[in-house]
Amino acid sequence: MSGFCRLASTRLLWLQPSSKEQTRLSNHDSAAGGKEHRRQKDGSTSSSSNNGSSSNTYSAFRQWRRSTSMGSHNSRSNSTGSRASHSLAKLPNDPATIRKLEQFPLVLSDTTMPDEDLSLKFLALNALDLTAPASDVLLKNRLKSWFQLSGHPDGFAPAGPGTVWKRRTGGVENTERVVYETLSKDEELRDCIPRYYREVEYKGDTFIELQDLLFGFNDPHVMDIKMGTRTFLESEVSKTTARPDLYQKMITVDPGAPTQLEHEQRAVTKLRYMQFREQQSSTCSHGFRIEAMKLPGAPPITDLKKVKSHSEVLDTIRQFLGRREDTRGKILARLRNLRTKIEESKYFETHEVIGSSIFMIYDSEKVGVWLIDFAKTREVPDGRKLTHRRPWEEGNHEEGFLFGLDNLISTMEEVCLYL
């Protein structure tokens, strides 16, 4: 099978707060709620108290935000609008508060409101910058435990306990949001992807808000596996012009890779370069490649893109699983379930899934397996039906996703955990 190469994709991951930190967050919320209750009971409304004013503001804002969201998306009765106006009337009219309200993200598409306290977002958003930590102490506790496997650090940002923002990807078609919204409505597949909440606009950028898959795990094992024998769109390699810059990149990796004609021209096409790149990993032979891995108490391992031979793949998966036979069984059950659902899915029958990953997590108590990254998912033209297993030929839109999933399952079955 001819080889195919991957375009760079972003991955920023973070661990949830430790059990001790979660307890502190819970105590913080409980204490804040108790203070607010005592203020109301005592009839104290002193505007000189910043804490009291802020708490009342956030409480009123939370009520207003939820009621207006319900009213706009569910076409509730006029009584909802009345409640929203009443809640909004409680908000102070000082310039600082108005500025904060204006900076709250504009919801462009909303499937469901997360259950977490919106006041946390209200506190953090004014300081949220995707290239620097937010100033709010609760978010700082989360940011301390972030780790990055690969990609650009400005691709993700915390949105609250259990949710994250991912910068919009998928071009003008807004592909990733569309795919998440579609799969979120699919009863069979919705549990195989991160929970999708909404699309928001904030400070001129657009994001989708997703479930933070690592939230709730304690110092877990994490593995990111890029799926398919082809991880680029056909449109990305449609130009046949030979490029000197890609020739230089190729010979930097392997001076003997170009053909005699390519050496004479000192240029290669993008398709040729992409095929060369994917031949450097297990993408061609296995239909998947291990992008990165994180083990407990250790820094991320990101130099795995050249893991190519079967023995190297086995060794890496063995390292990930340790000697946890019970964990292997749970992961295999989830992978087989995912394969069955994709094989039976009408959606996947008519869509090529390019550059998506299987994201596996486990700790001492839980196991999770999800399908992520849909910026390059496309509906195939002319009513074509895909197998996701046949070799790619230009125009057939096959990407080898199920071929790779078959091999991932068999490889995980094969690995010996007792060496």
GROMACS .gro file of C-alpha atoms in nm:
model
  419
    1MET     CA    1   0.000   0.000   0.000
    2SER     CA    2   0.135   0.340  -0.090
    3GLY     CA    3   0.211   0.565   0.205
    4PHE     CA    4   0.041   0.884   0.310
    5CYS     CA    5   0.152   1.160   0.541
    6ARG     CA    6  -0.026   1.364   0.800
    7LEU     CA    7  -0.065   1.738   0.821
    8ALA     CA    8   0.013   1.887   1.161
    9SER     CA    9  -0.277   1.891   1.407
   10THR     CA   10  -0.316   2.063   1.737
   11ARG     CA   11  -0.337   1.881   2.065
   12LEU     CA   12  -0.331   2.053   2.402
   13LEU     CA   13  -0.425   1.838   2.699
   14TRP     CA   14  -0.462   1.907   3.065
   15LEU     CA   15  -0.517   1.705   3.378
   16GLN     CA   16  -0.802   1.783   3.610
   17PRO     CA   17  -0.730   1.915   3.959
   18SER     CA   18  -0.617   1.654   4.206
   19SER     CA   19  -0.861   1.517   4.463
   20LYS     CA   20  -0.725   1.765   4.715
   21GLU     CA   21  -0.774   2.053   4.470
   22GLN     CA   22  -1.127   1.940   4.387
   23THR     CA   23  -1.208   1.934   4.757
   24ARG     CA   24  -1.073   2.287   4.787
   25LEU     CA   25  -1.286   2.401   4.492
   26SER     CA   26  -1.593   2.239   4.646
   27ASN     CA   27  -1.523   2.403   4.981
   28HIS     CA   28  -1.471   2.736   4.806
   29ASP     CA   29  -1.813   2.712   4.637
   30SER     CA   30  -1.983   2.598   4.958
   31ALA     CA   31  -1.826   2.877   5.160
   32ALA     CA   32  -1.925   3.136   4.902
   33GLY     CA   33  -2.281   3.004   4.899
   34GLY     CA   34  -2.296   3.013   5.281
   35LYS     CA   35  -2.175   3.372   5.296
   36GLU     CA   36  -2.431   3.478   5.039
   37HIS     CA   37  -2.708   3.305   5.234
   38ARG     CA   38  -2.602   3.478   5.556
   39ARG     CA   39  -2.595   3.818   5.383
   40GLN     CA   40  -2.947   3.766   5.254
   41LYS     CA   41  -3.068   3.648   5.595
   42ASP     CA   42  -2.914   3.949   5.768
   43GLY     CA   43  -3.053   4.189   5.507
   44SER     CA   44  -2.701   4.316   5.439
   45THR     CA   45  -2.659   4.480   5.096
   46SER     CA   46  -2.359   4.701   5.159
   47SER     CA   47  -2.226   4.825   4.826
   48SER     CA   48  -1.890   4.886   4.987
   49SER     CA   49  -1.828   4.513   5.016
   50ASN     CA   50  -1.668   4.394   4.694
   51ASN     CA   51  -1.733   4.030   4.777
   52GLY     CA   52  -2.103   4.089   4.846
   53SER     CA   53  -2.147   4.301   4.536
   54SER     CA   54  -1.966   4.049   4.318
   55SER     CA   55  -2.162   3.756   4.455
   56ASN     CA   56  -2.494   3.932   4.395
   57THR     CA   57  -2.382   4.034   4.049
   58TYR     CA   58  -2.278   3.682   3.952
   59SER     CA   59  -2.597   3.534   4.095
   60ALA     CA   60  -2.816   3.778   3.903
   61PHE     CA   61  -2.608   3.739   3.590
   62ARG     CA   62  -2.635   3.361   3.613
   63GLN     CA   63  -3.014   3.379   3.636
   64TRP     CA   64  -3.035   3.625   3.351
   65ARG     CA   65  -2.799   3.427   3.131
   66ARG     CA   66  -2.985   3.100   3.178
   67SER     CA   67  -3.331   3.251   3.133
   68THR     CA   68  -3.236   3.442   2.819
   69SER     CA   69  -3.069   3.133   2.673
   70MET     CA   70  -3.382   2.929   2.739
   71GLY     CA   71  -3.596   3.199   2.588
   72SER     CA   72  -3.391   3.239   2.269
   73HIS     CA   73  -3.336   2.873   2.196
   74ASN     CA   74  -3.656   2.712   2.316
   75SER     CA   75  -3.908   2.986   2.224
   76ARG     CA   76  -4.044   3.009   2.576
   77SER     CA   77  -4.340   3.228   2.668
   78ASN     CA   78  -4.329   3.598   2.747
   79SER     CA   79  -4.301   3.512   3.115
   80THR     CA   80  -3.948   3.393   3.051
   81GLY     CA   81  -3.857   3.727   2.899
   82SER     CA   82  -4.013   3.899   3.200
   83ARG     CA   83  -3.802   3.692   3.439
   84ALA     CA   84  -3.494   3.772   3.229
   85SER     CA   85  -3.564   4.144   3.249
   86HIS     CA   86  -3.623   4.119   3.623
   87SER     CA   87  -3.291   3.934   3.669
   88LEU     CA   88  -3.107   4.180   3.449
   89ALA     CA   89  -3.247   4.466   3.652
   90LYS     CA   90  -3.059   4.329   3.954
   91LEU     CA   91  -2.727   4.378   3.779
   92PRO     CA   92  -2.533   4.690   3.880
   93ASN     CA   93  -2.505   4.951   3.607
   94ASP     CA   94  -2.149   5.054   3.684
   95PRO     CA   95  -1.913   5.067   3.383
   96ALA     CA   96  -1.690   4.785   3.507
   97THR     CA   97  -1.982   4.541   3.529
   98ILE     CA   98  -2.115   4.646   3.191
   99ARG     CA   99  -1.771   4.587   3.035
  100LYS     CA  100  -1.760   4.238   3.187
  101LEU     CA  101  -2.108   4.160   3.059
  102GLU     CA  102  -2.011   4.273   2.711
  103GLN     CA  103  -1.705   4.047   2.721
  104PHE     CA  104  -1.905   3.737   2.803
  105PRO     CA  105  -1.889   3.514   2.494
  106LEU     CA  106  -2.157   3.553   2.233
  107VAL     CA  107  -2.327   3.215   2.187
  108LEU     CA  108  -2.347   3.140   1.815
  109SER     CA  109  -2.481   2.786   1.845
  110ASP     CA  110  -2.610   2.621   2.161
  111THR     CA  111  -2.713   2.258   2.209
  112THR     CA  112  -2.727   2.251   2.589
  113MET     CA  113  -2.615   2.463   2.881
  114PRO     CA  114  -2.347   2.296   3.093
  115ASP     CA  115  -2.436   2.240   3.454
  116GLU     CA  116  -2.129   2.408   3.599
  117ASP     CA  117  -2.162   2.740   3.777
  118LEU     CA  118  -2.155   3.017   3.517
  119SER     CA  119  -2.015   3.260   3.773
  120LEU     CA  120  -1.679   3.082   3.738
  121LYS     CA  121  -1.674   3.177   3.372
  122PHE     CA  122  -1.788   3.529   3.454
  123LEU     CA  123  -1.497   3.563   3.697
  124ALA     CA  124  -1.241   3.425   3.453
  125LEU     CA  125  -1.335   3.554   3.110
  126ASN     CA  126  -1.212   3.908   3.160
  127ALA     CA  127  -0.863   3.767   3.219
  128LEU     CA  128  -0.881   3.475   2.977
  129ASP     CA  129  -0.606   3.493   2.717
  130LEU     CA  130  -0.521   3.190   2.510
  131THR     CA  131  -0.151   3.270   2.527
  132ALA     CA  132  -0.134   3.334   2.902
  133PRO     CA  133  -0.296   3.194   3.217
  134ALA     CA  134  -0.615   3.355   3.344
  135SER     CA  135  -0.582   3.547   3.668
  136ASP     CA  136  -0.870   3.385   3.855
  137VAL     CA  137  -0.740   3.163   4.134
  138LEU     CA  138  -0.969   2.874   4.044
  139LEU     CA  139  -0.848   2.868   3.688
  140LYS     CA  140  -0.488   2.898   3.804
  141ASN     CA  141  -0.530   2.575   3.997
  142ARG     CA  142  -0.634   2.406   3.673
  143LEU     CA  143  -0.366   2.566   3.462
  144LYS     CA  144  -0.092   2.441   3.693
  145SER     CA  145  -0.175   2.085   3.590
  146TRP     CA  146  -0.194   2.137   3.216
  147PHE     CA  147   0.043   1.945   2.994
  148GLN     CA  148   0.094   1.972   2.621
  149LEU     CA  149   0.150   1.673   2.397
  150SER     CA  150   0.191   1.851   2.065
  151GLY     CA  151   0.071   2.143   1.859
  152HIS     CA  152   0.020   2.508   1.946
  153PRO     CA  153  -0.056   2.613   2.305
  154ASP     CA  154  -0.310   2.874   2.195
  155GLY     CA  155  -0.551   2.618   2.050
  156PHE     CA  156  -0.736   2.548   2.374
  157ALA     CA  157  -0.847   2.734   2.685
  158PRO     CA  158  -1.036   2.636   3.003
  159ALA     CA  159  -1.405   2.721   3.002
  160GLY     CA  160  -1.498   2.597   3.349
  161PRO     CA  161  -1.492   2.277   3.551
  162GLY     CA  162  -1.519   1.993   3.302
  163THR     CA  163  -1.529   2.195   2.979
  164VAL     CA  164  -1.278   2.346   2.737
  165TRP     CA  165  -1.280   2.583   2.444
  166LYS     CA  166  -1.119   2.473   2.119
  167ARG     CA  167  -1.033   2.734   1.860
  168ARG     CA  168  -1.247   2.703   1.548
  169THR     CA  169  -1.107   2.472   1.280
  170GLY     CA  170  -1.246   2.336   0.957
  171GLY     CA  171  -1.226   2.639   0.729
  172VAL     CA  172  -1.512   2.859   0.617
  173GLU     CA  173  -1.744   2.557   0.626
  174ASN     CA  174  -1.695   2.540   1.004
  175THR     CA  175  -1.664   2.166   0.960
  176GLU     CA  176  -1.577   2.061   1.312
  177ARG     CA  177  -1.873   2.235   1.474
  178VAL     CA  178  -2.110   2.085   1.217
  179VAL     CA  179  -1.975   1.734   1.275
  180TYR     CA  180  -1.996   1.763   1.654
  181GLU     CA  181  -2.351   1.895   1.636
  182THR     CA  182  -2.453   1.614   1.401
  183LEU     CA  183  -2.292   1.334   1.600
  184SER     CA  184  -2.427   1.476   1.926
  185LYS     CA  185  -2.776   1.402   1.794
  186ASP     CA  186  -2.685   1.046   1.694
  187GLU     CA  187  -2.804   0.814   1.971
  188GLU     CA  188  -2.548   0.546   1.883
  189LEU     CA  189  -2.242   0.769   1.841
  190ARG     CA  190  -2.293   1.053   2.089
  191ASP     CA  191  -2.117   0.861   2.368
  192CYS     CA  192  -1.814   0.797   2.146
  193ILE     CA  193  -1.720   1.166   2.119
  194PRO     CA  194  -1.662   1.446   2.370
  195ARG     CA  195  -1.985   1.611   2.474
  196TYR     CA  196  -2.045   1.917   2.258
  197TYR     CA  197  -2.202   2.225   2.418
  198ARG     CA  198  -2.192   2.526   2.192
  199GLU     CA  199  -2.000   2.755   1.963
  200VAL     CA  200  -1.904   3.093   2.105
  201GLU     CA  201  -1.737   3.410   1.988
  202TYR     CA  202  -1.495   3.576   2.227
  203LYS     CA  203  -1.259   3.868   2.165
  204GLY     CA  204  -1.284   3.827   1.789
  205ASP     CA  205  -1.215   3.452   1.785
  206THR     CA  206  -1.460   3.165   1.748
  207PHE     CA  207  -1.448   2.852   1.964
  208ILE     CA  208  -1.642   2.537   2.025
  209GLU     CA  209  -1.699   2.433   2.385
  210LEU     CA  210  -1.640   2.065   2.454
  211GLN     CA  211  -1.621   1.821   2.741
  212ASP     CA  212  -1.276   1.816   2.903
  213LEU     CA  213  -1.205   1.445   2.864
  214LEU     CA  214  -0.936   1.445   3.132
  215PHE     CA  215  -1.156   1.602   3.397
  216GLY     CA  216  -1.228   1.350   3.672
  217PHE     CA  217  -0.920   1.136   3.609
  218ASN     CA  218  -0.634   1.132   3.860
  219ASP     CA  219  -0.285   1.144   3.704
  220PRO     CA  220  -0.392   0.913   3.421
  221HIS     CA  221  -0.222   0.730   3.138
  222VAL     CA  222  -0.308   0.911   2.812
  223MET     CA  223  -0.251   0.810   2.449
  224ASP     CA  224  -0.339   0.996   2.131
  225ILE     CA  225  -0.357   0.779   1.816
  226LYS     CA  226  -0.400   0.933   1.471
  227MET     CA  227  -0.621   0.709   1.259
  228GLY     CA  228  -0.618   0.619   0.890
  229THR     CA  229  -0.380   0.541   0.606
  230ARG     CA  230  -0.438   0.887   0.464
  231THR     CA  231  -0.443   1.192   0.687
  232PHE     CA  232  -0.473   1.464   0.422
  233LEU     CA  233  -0.763   1.571   0.204
  234GLU     CA  234  -0.747   1.500  -0.167
  235SER     CA  235  -0.795   1.872  -0.229
  236GLU     CA  236  -0.475   1.943  -0.034
  237VAL     CA  237  -0.261   1.752  -0.285
  238SER     CA  238  -0.448   1.834  -0.605
  239LYS     CA  239  -0.175   2.066  -0.735
  240THR     CA  240   0.089   1.877  -0.932
  241THR     CA  241   0.350   2.152  -0.938
  242ALA     CA  242   0.686   2.027  -0.807
  243ARG     CA  243   0.809   2.239  -0.516
  244PRO     CA  244   1.175   2.302  -0.422
  245ASP     CA  245   1.083   2.371  -0.055
  246LEU     CA  246   0.928   2.026  -0.016
  247TYR     CA  247   1.231   1.867  -0.180
  248GLN     CA  248   1.452   2.036   0.079
  249LYS     CA  249   1.231   1.907   0.361
  250MET     CA  250   1.246   1.556   0.219
  251ILE     CA  251   1.623   1.537   0.191
  252THR     CA  252   1.660   1.681   0.541
  253VAL     CA  253   1.482   1.371   0.670
  254ASP     CA  254   1.626   1.122   0.419
  255PRO     CA  255   1.877   1.235   0.152
  256GLY     CA  256   1.818   0.913  -0.042
  257ALA     CA  257   1.441   0.938  -0.060
  258PRO     CA  258   1.397   1.140  -0.384
  259THR     CA  259   1.406   0.962  -0.719
  260GLN     CA  260   1.677   1.040  -0.973
  261LEU     CA  261   1.439   1.271  -1.160
  262GLU     CA  262   1.343   1.449  -0.837
  263HIS     CA  263   1.710   1.498  -0.756
  264GLU     CA  264   1.766   1.646  -1.101
  265GLN     CA  265   1.466   1.878  -1.068
  266ARG     CA  266   1.538   1.943  -0.701
  267ALA     CA  267   1.163   1.957  -0.644
  268VAL     CA  268   0.877   1.722  -0.546
  269THR     CA  269   0.500   1.749  -0.558
  270LYS     CA  270   0.301   1.789  -0.239
  271LEU     CA  271   0.140   1.447  -0.285
  272ARG     CA  272   0.481   1.287  -0.317
  273TYR     CA  273   0.603   1.466  -0.005
  274MET     CA  274   0.294   1.376   0.196
  275GLN     CA  275   0.330   1.011   0.096
  276PHE     CA  276   0.695   1.021   0.196
  277ARG     CA  277   0.609   1.173   0.533
  278GLU     CA  278   0.353   0.907   0.614
  279GLN     CA  279   0.598   0.632   0.524
  280GLN     CA  280   0.809   0.744   0.820
  281SER     CA  281   0.554   0.608   1.070
  282SER     CA  282   0.313   0.315   1.108
  283THR     CA  283   0.041   0.507   0.922
  284CYS     CA  284   0.094   0.313   0.598
  285SER     CA  285   0.141  -0.036   0.739
  286HIS     CA  286  -0.101  -0.024   1.033
  287GLY     CA  287  -0.352   0.245   0.942
  288PHE     CA  288  -0.273   0.432   1.264
  289ARG     CA  289   0.017   0.600   1.431
  290ILE     CA  290   0.080   0.687   1.793
  291GLU     CA  291   0.105   1.065   1.815
  292ALA     CA  292   0.192   1.109   2.181
  293MET     CA  293   0.163   0.952   2.523
  294LYS     CA  294   0.160   1.065   2.885
  295LEU     CA  295   0.241   0.835   3.176
  296PRO     CA  296   0.177   0.918   3.544
  297GLY     CA  297   0.445   1.127   3.708
  298ALA     CA  298   0.638   1.175   3.383
  299PRO     CA  299   0.652   1.444   3.114
  300PRO     CA  300   0.465   1.387   2.787
  301ILE     CA  301   0.634   1.165   2.529
  302THR     CA  302   0.600   1.340   2.195
  303ASP     CA  303   0.874   1.188   1.978
  304LEU     CA  304   0.662   0.891   1.868
  305LYS     CA  305   0.577   0.993   1.512
  306LYS     CA  306   0.857   0.770   1.376
  307VAL     CA  307   0.738   0.460   1.560
  308LYS     CA  308   0.701   0.245   1.250
  309SER     CA  309   0.776  -0.126   1.285
  310HIS     CA  310   0.530  -0.365   1.442
  311SER     CA  311   0.767  -0.441   1.728
  312GLU     CA  312   0.803  -0.070   1.802
  313VAL     CA  313   0.425  -0.028   1.804
  314LEU     CA  314   0.388  -0.327   2.038
  315ASP     CA  315   0.653  -0.191   2.275
  316THR     CA  316   0.485   0.152   2.291
  317ILE     CA  317   0.141   0.009   2.364
  318ARG     CA  318   0.294  -0.224   2.624
  319GLN     CA  319   0.451   0.077   2.791
  320PHE     CA  320   0.114   0.252   2.792
  321LEU     CA  321  -0.073  -0.044   2.942
  322GLY     CA  322   0.190  -0.148   3.195
  323ARG     CA  323   0.072  -0.479   3.339
  324ARG     CA  324  -0.292  -0.380   3.364
  325GLU     CA  325  -0.470  -0.676   3.206
  326ASP     CA  326  -0.803  -0.550   3.339
  327THR     CA  327  -0.745  -0.215   3.173
  328ARG     CA  328  -0.657  -0.376   2.842
  329GLY     CA  329  -0.986  -0.566   2.853
  330LYS     CA  330  -1.186  -0.249   2.917
  331ILE     CA  331  -1.010  -0.054   2.642
  332LEU     CA  332  -1.058  -0.339   2.395
  333ALA     CA  333  -1.428  -0.356   2.478
  334ARG     CA  334  -1.464   0.016   2.404
  335LEU     CA  335  -1.263  -0.008   2.080
  336ARG     CA  336  -1.474  -0.300   1.957
  337ASN     CA  337  -1.790  -0.114   2.047
  338LEU     CA  338  -1.666   0.192   1.855
  339ARG     CA  339  -1.587  -0.025   1.552
  340THR     CA  340  -1.933  -0.183   1.553
  341LYS     CA  341  -2.104   0.155   1.572
  342ILE     CA  342  -1.895   0.299   1.288
  343GLU     CA  343  -1.958  -0.007   1.071
  344GLU     CA  344  -2.333   0.035   1.121
  345SER     CA  345  -2.338   0.415   1.094
  346LYS     CA  346  -2.505   0.575   0.792
  347TYR     CA  347  -2.310   0.890   0.868
  348PHE     CA  348  -1.971   0.723   0.842
  349GLU     CA  349  -2.084   0.535   0.533
  350THR     CA  350  -2.104   0.865   0.348
  351HIS     CA  351  -1.823   1.065   0.513
  352GLU     CA  352  -1.446   1.043   0.491
  353VAL     CA  353  -1.285   1.092   0.833
  354ILE     CA  354  -0.943   1.247   0.779
  355GLY     CA  355  -0.697   1.324   1.060
  356SER     CA  356  -0.921   1.210   1.344
  357SER     CA  357  -0.775   1.051   1.657
  358ILE     CA  358  -0.869   0.790   1.910
  359PHE     CA  359  -0.802   0.928   2.256
  360MET     CA  360  -0.750   0.670   2.533
  361ILE     CA  361  -0.731   0.750   2.906
  362TYR     CA  362  -0.720   0.541   3.219
  363ASP     CA  363  -0.632   0.574   3.585
  364SER     CA  364  -0.665   0.340   3.882
  365GLU     CA  365  -1.046   0.359   3.868
  366LYS     CA  366  -1.172   0.457   3.523
  367VAL     CA  367  -1.115   0.397   3.152
  368GLY     CA  368  -1.219   0.621   2.865
  369VAL     CA  369  -1.195   0.592   2.485
  370TRP     CA  370  -1.320   0.868   2.253
  371LEU     CA  371  -1.306   0.969   1.890
  372ILE     CA  372  -1.189   1.330   1.848
  373ASP     CA  373  -1.087   1.588   1.584
  374PHE     CA  374  -1.321   1.636   1.290
  375ALA     CA  375  -1.184   1.940   1.107
  376LYS     CA  376  -1.119   1.729   0.795
  377THR     CA  377  -1.435   1.519   0.794
  378ARG     CA  378  -1.616   1.557   0.461
  379GLU     CA  379  -1.925   1.413   0.296
  380VAL     CA  380  -1.823   1.217  -0.013
  381PRO     CA  381  -1.974   1.325  -0.348
  382ASP     CA  382  -2.204   1.145  -0.591
  383GLY     CA  383  -2.371   0.925  -0.330
  384ARG     CA  384  -2.055   0.719  -0.291
  385LYS     CA  385  -2.041   0.470  -0.003
  386LEU     CA  386  -1.715   0.413   0.184
  387THR     CA  387  -1.579   0.096   0.342
  388HIS     CA  388  -1.302   0.278   0.536
  389ARG     CA  389  -1.088  -0.030   0.467
  390ARG     CA  390  -0.996  -0.024   0.096
  391PRO     CA  391  -0.664   0.129  -0.017
  392TRP     CA  392  -0.685   0.488  -0.128
  393GLU     CA  393  -0.684   0.574  -0.496
  394GLU     CA  394  -0.730   0.933  -0.599
  395GLY     CA  395  -1.103   0.999  -0.623
  396ASN     CA  396  -1.231   0.705  -0.415
  397HIS     CA  397  -1.210   0.903  -0.085
  398GLU     CA  398  -1.115   0.596   0.118
  399GLU     CA  399  -0.901   0.688   0.420
  400GLY     CA  400  -0.847   0.353   0.592
  401PHE     CA  401  -1.006   0.445   0.925
  402LEU     CA  402  -1.157   0.101   0.994
  403PHE     CA  403  -0.848  -0.070   0.852
  404GLY     CA  404  -0.651   0.114   1.119
  405LEU     CA  405  -0.904   0.037   1.391
  406ASP     CA  406  -0.891  -0.332   1.301
  407ASN     CA  407  -0.513  -0.325   1.336
  408LEU     CA  408  -0.521  -0.125   1.659
  409ILE     CA  409  -0.754  -0.383   1.815
  410SER     CA  410  -0.547  -0.680   1.697
  411THR     CA  411  -0.223  -0.514   1.810
  412MET     CA  412  -0.364  -0.445   2.155
  413GLU     CA  413  -0.479  -0.807   2.173
  414GLU     CA  414  -0.135  -0.927   2.073
  415VAL     CA  415   0.080  -0.723   2.309
  416CYS     CA  416   0.235  -0.921   2.594
  417LEU     CA  417   0.201  -0.740   2.927
  418TYR     CA  418   0.422  -0.972   3.133
  419LEU     CA  419   0.770  -0.922   2.988
   0.00000   0.00000   0.00000
